[in-house]
Each structure stands twice: as structure tokens, then as C-alpha cells.
Coordinates of N, CA and C in Angstrom, one line a residue:
X1 N 4.4 172.0 44.3 CA 4.2 173.0 43.6 C 3.1 174.5 44.3
X2 N 3.7 175.7 45.0 CA 3.1 176.7 45.8 C 2.9 177.5 44.8
X3 N 1.7 178.0 44.8 CA 0.6 178.9 44.1 C 0.3 179.9 45.0
X4 N 0.5 181.3 44.9 CA -0.2 182.1 45.9 C -1.3 182.9 44.9
X5 N -2.7 182.9 45.8 CA -3.8 183.1 45.5 C -4.5 184.6 45.9
X6 N -4.1 184.9 46.6 CA -4.3 186.2 47.4 C -3.0 186.6 48.3
X7 N -3.4 187.9 48.7 CA -2.5 188.2 49.8 C -2.0 187.3 51.1
X8 N -1.2 186.7 50.9 CA -0.9 186.1 52.2 C -1.7 184.8 52.2
X9 N -2.1 184.4 50.9 CA -2.8 183.1 50.8 C -2.1 182.1 49.8
X10 N -1.1 181.2 50.2 CA -0.2 180.4 49.2 C -0.6 178.8 49.4
X11 N -1.2 178.2 48.6 CA -1.4 176.8 48.8 C -0.1 175.8 47.8
X12 N -0.2 174.9 48.5 CA 0.3 173.2 47.9 C -0.3 172.9 46.9
X13 N 0.0 172.4 45.8 CA -1.1 172.0 44.6 C -0.1 171.0 44.0
X14 N -1.2 170.1 43.8 CA -0.6 168.8 43.3 C -0.6 168.6 41.4
X15 N -1.9 169.3 41.6 CA -2.2 168.8 40.0 C -2.8 170.5 39.5
X16 N -3.1 170.8 38.0 CA -3.7 172.1 37.9 C -4.0 171.5 36.7
X17 N -5.4 171.4 35.9 CA -6.2 171.2 35.0 C -6.7 172.5 34.2
X18 N -6.6 172.7 32.8 CA -7.1 174.2 32.1 C -8.1 173.0 31.3
X19 N -9.4 173.4 31.3 CA -10.8 173.2 30.6 C -11.1 173.7 29.6
X20 N -11.9 173.7 28.9 CA -13.1 174.5 28.2 C -13.8 174.8 29.0
X21 N -14.8 175.7 29.1 CA -15.7 175.9 30.3 C -17.2 175.5 29.0
X22 N -18.0 173.9 29.2 CA -19.0 174.0 28.8 C -19.8 174.0 30.0
X23 N -21.2 174.4 29.6 CA -22.4 174.3 30.3 C -23.0 173.5 29.6
X24 N -22.4 172.1 29.0 CA -23.8 171.0 28.6 C -24.1 170.8 27.7
X25 N -24.4 171.7 26.8 CA -24.8 172.3 25.3 C -23.8 172.1 24.4
X26 N -22.5 172.1 24.6 CA -21.7 171.6 23.9 C -21.3 172.8 23.1
X27 N -21.2 174.0 23.3 CA -20.9 175.3 23.1 C -19.8 175.8 24.0
X28 N -18.4 176.0 23.8 CA -17.5 176.2 24.7 C -17.8 178.2 24.9
X29 N -17.7 178.2 26.4 CA -17.8 179.4 26.6 C -16.5 180.1 27.4
X30 N -15.7 179.5 27.7 CA -14.5 180.2 28.4 C -13.8 179.4 28.9
X31 N -12.9 179.4 29.7 CA -11.5 178.9 30.3 C -11.8 178.5 31.7
X32 N -11.9 177.3 32.2 CA -11.7 176.8 33.6 C -10.3 176.6 34.1
X33 N -9.9 176.8 35.1 CA -8.5 176.1 35.8 C -9.1 175.8 36.8
X34 N -8.7 174.3 37.3 CA -8.5 173.6 38.2 C -7.7 173.6 39.2
X35 N -7.3 173.7 40.4 CA -6.2 173.0 41.0 C -6.8 171.9 42.3
X36 N -6.0 171.2 42.3 CA -5.9 170.1 42.9 C -5.1 170.3 44.0
X37 N -5.4 170.5 45.6 CA -4.2 170.6 46.3 C -4.2 169.7 47.3
X38 N -2.7 169.9 47.9 CA -2.6 168.6 48.5 C -3.1 168.7 49.5
X39 N -3.3 167.3 49.9 CA -4.8 167.3 51.1 C -6.1 166.6 50.5
X40 N -6.5 166.7 49.0 CA -7.6 166.6 48.3 C -8.6 167.6 47.9
X41 N -8.4 168.5 48.6 CA -9.4 170.1 48.4 C -9.4 169.8 46.8
X42 N -10.1 170.9 46.2 CA -10.0 171.5 45.3 C -10.6 172.9 44.7
X43 N -10.3 173.9 44.2 CA -10.4 175.0 43.8 C -10.7 175.2 42.2
X44 N -11.6 175.9 41.6 CA -12.3 175.6 40.6 C -11.9 177.4 40.2
X45 N -11.7 178.2 38.8 CA -11.9 179.0 38.7 C -12.5 179.3 37.5
X46 N -12.6 180.1 36.8 CA -13.3 180.4 35.3 C -12.8 182.3 35.1
X47 N -12.1 182.1 33.6 CA -11.8 183.7 33.4 C -12.8 184.5 33.3
X48 N -12.6 185.8 33.2 CA -14.1 186.7 33.3 C -14.0 186.5 31.7
X49 N -15.6 186.9 31.7 CA -15.9 186.9 30.4 C -15.6 187.9 29.5
X50 N -15.1 189.1 30.0 CA -14.5 190.2 29.6 C -13.1 189.8 28.6
X51 N -12.1 188.7 29.0 CA -11.7 188.1 28.2 C -11.9 187.1 27.2
X52 N -11.2 187.7 26.2 CA -11.8 186.3 24.9 C -11.4 185.4 25.5
X53 N -11.8 184.4 24.6 CA -11.9 182.8 24.8 C -10.2 182.3 24.4
X54 N -9.5 182.8 23.6 CA -8.4 182.5 23.0 C -7.3 183.2 23.9
X55 N -7.6 184.1 24.6 CA -6.6 184.9 24.9 C -6.5 184.2 26.7
X56 N -7.7 183.7 27.1 CA -8.1 182.9 28.5 C -7.3 181.8 28.5
X57 N -7.7 180.9 27.4 CA -7.0 179.9 27.0 C -5.2 179.9 27.3
X58 N -5.0 180.7 26.4 CA -3.2 181.1 26.3 C -2.8 181.5 27.7
X59 N -3.5 182.5 28.3 CA -2.9 182.6 30.0 C -3.2 181.5 30.6
X60 N -4.1 180.6 30.6 CA -4.4 179.4 31.6 C -3.1 178.6 31.3
X61 N -3.0 178.5 30.0 CA -1.7 177.4 29.8 C -0.6 177.8 29.8
X62 N 0.0 179.0 29.3 CA 1.1 179.9 30.1 C 1.5 180.1 31.7
X63 N 0.4 180.2 32.4 CA 0.4 180.2 34.1 C 0.5 178.6 34.1
X64 N 0.3 177.5 34.1 CA 0.3 176.3 33.8 C 2.0 176.1 33.8
X65 N 2.2 176.6 32.7 CA 3.4 176.1 32.3 C 4.3 176.4 33.4
X66 N 4.7 177.8 33.5 CA 5.1 178.5 34.5 C 5.3 177.8 35.7
X67 N 4.3 177.4 36.5 CA 3.8 176.8 37.6 C 4.8 175.3 37.7
X68 N 4.8 174.7 36.4 CA 5.2 173.2 36.3 C 6.8 173.8 36.3
X69 N 7.1 175.1 35.3 CA 8.6 174.9 35.4 C 9.2 175.3 36.3
X70 N 8.8 176.4 37.3 CA 9.5 176.9 38.1 C 9.0 176.5 39.9
X71 N 7.8 175.6 39.8 CA 7.5 175.3 41.0 C 6.7 176.3 41.8
X72 N 6.5 177.1 40.9 CA 6.0 178.4 41.9 C 5.3 178.6 40.9
X73 N 3.9 180.0 41.3 CA 3.5 180.8 40.4 C 2.3 181.4 41.1
X74 N 2.5 183.0 40.6 CA 1.6 184.2 41.3 C 0.1 183.9 40.6
X75 N -1.1 183.6 41.0 CA -2.2 183.8 40.5 C -3.1 184.6 40.7
X76 N -2.1 185.7 41.6 CA -2.9 187.0 41.7 C -3.8 188.2 40.8
X77 N -3.1 187.9 39.7 CA -3.1 189.1 38.7 C -3.8 188.3 37.6
X78 N -4.4 187.2 37.6 CA -5.4 186.6 36.3 C -6.8 186.8 36.7
X79 N -7.3 187.5 35.9 CA -8.5 187.9 35.6 C -9.6 187.0 35.7
X80 N -10.1 186.1 37.2 CA -10.3 185.1 36.9 C -11.7 185.1 38.1
X81 N -12.9 184.2 38.1 CA -13.8 184.4 38.9 C -13.8 182.7 39.7
X82 N -13.8 182.4 41.0 CA -14.4 181.8 41.8 C -15.6 180.8 41.3
X83 N -15.7 179.6 40.7 CA -16.7 179.1 40.7 C -17.3 178.2 42.2

């Protein structure tokens, strides 16, 4: 699967996981999306705190669904920050 991460940055992804963001206190504070790249590297993002948790979770799941169905997806418009 291919993901466009930025202008001219396309990476081959073998696995994507959407997880609740928990800083260890058991309280969910956001949505995390982890990419496992072909070759073993990992890239992790969190959705902006300006995006409500319910919306960020839905956006992340929809992104992964589209990536799986189409084999490619554009991540450049997601309101995220790299971890």
C-alpha cells in the first residue's frame, strides 16, 4: 500500500494501526495512527488536540479503510502531528 505523506513523499506501508492515545493514566486523550513501513521503519502520528476524540477516531478509521480498499491514500490533509 502506498501513502502520500507530503509533497513528493510517498512511502510503501505494510501495516497501519489506529489506537487510542493514552499517556499511561488510563484516560484517553486522543487518537494515534501508527504506520509500519516496508523495510521495518515506523512512523507515528497523533491527531491535533483541536479535533474532538470522536472525530479523530472516525477520520483515522476512514483513512485506513480507504487505504486498504484502494491500496493508496493521501495523508497530507489529516490534522496530525508526528510523535
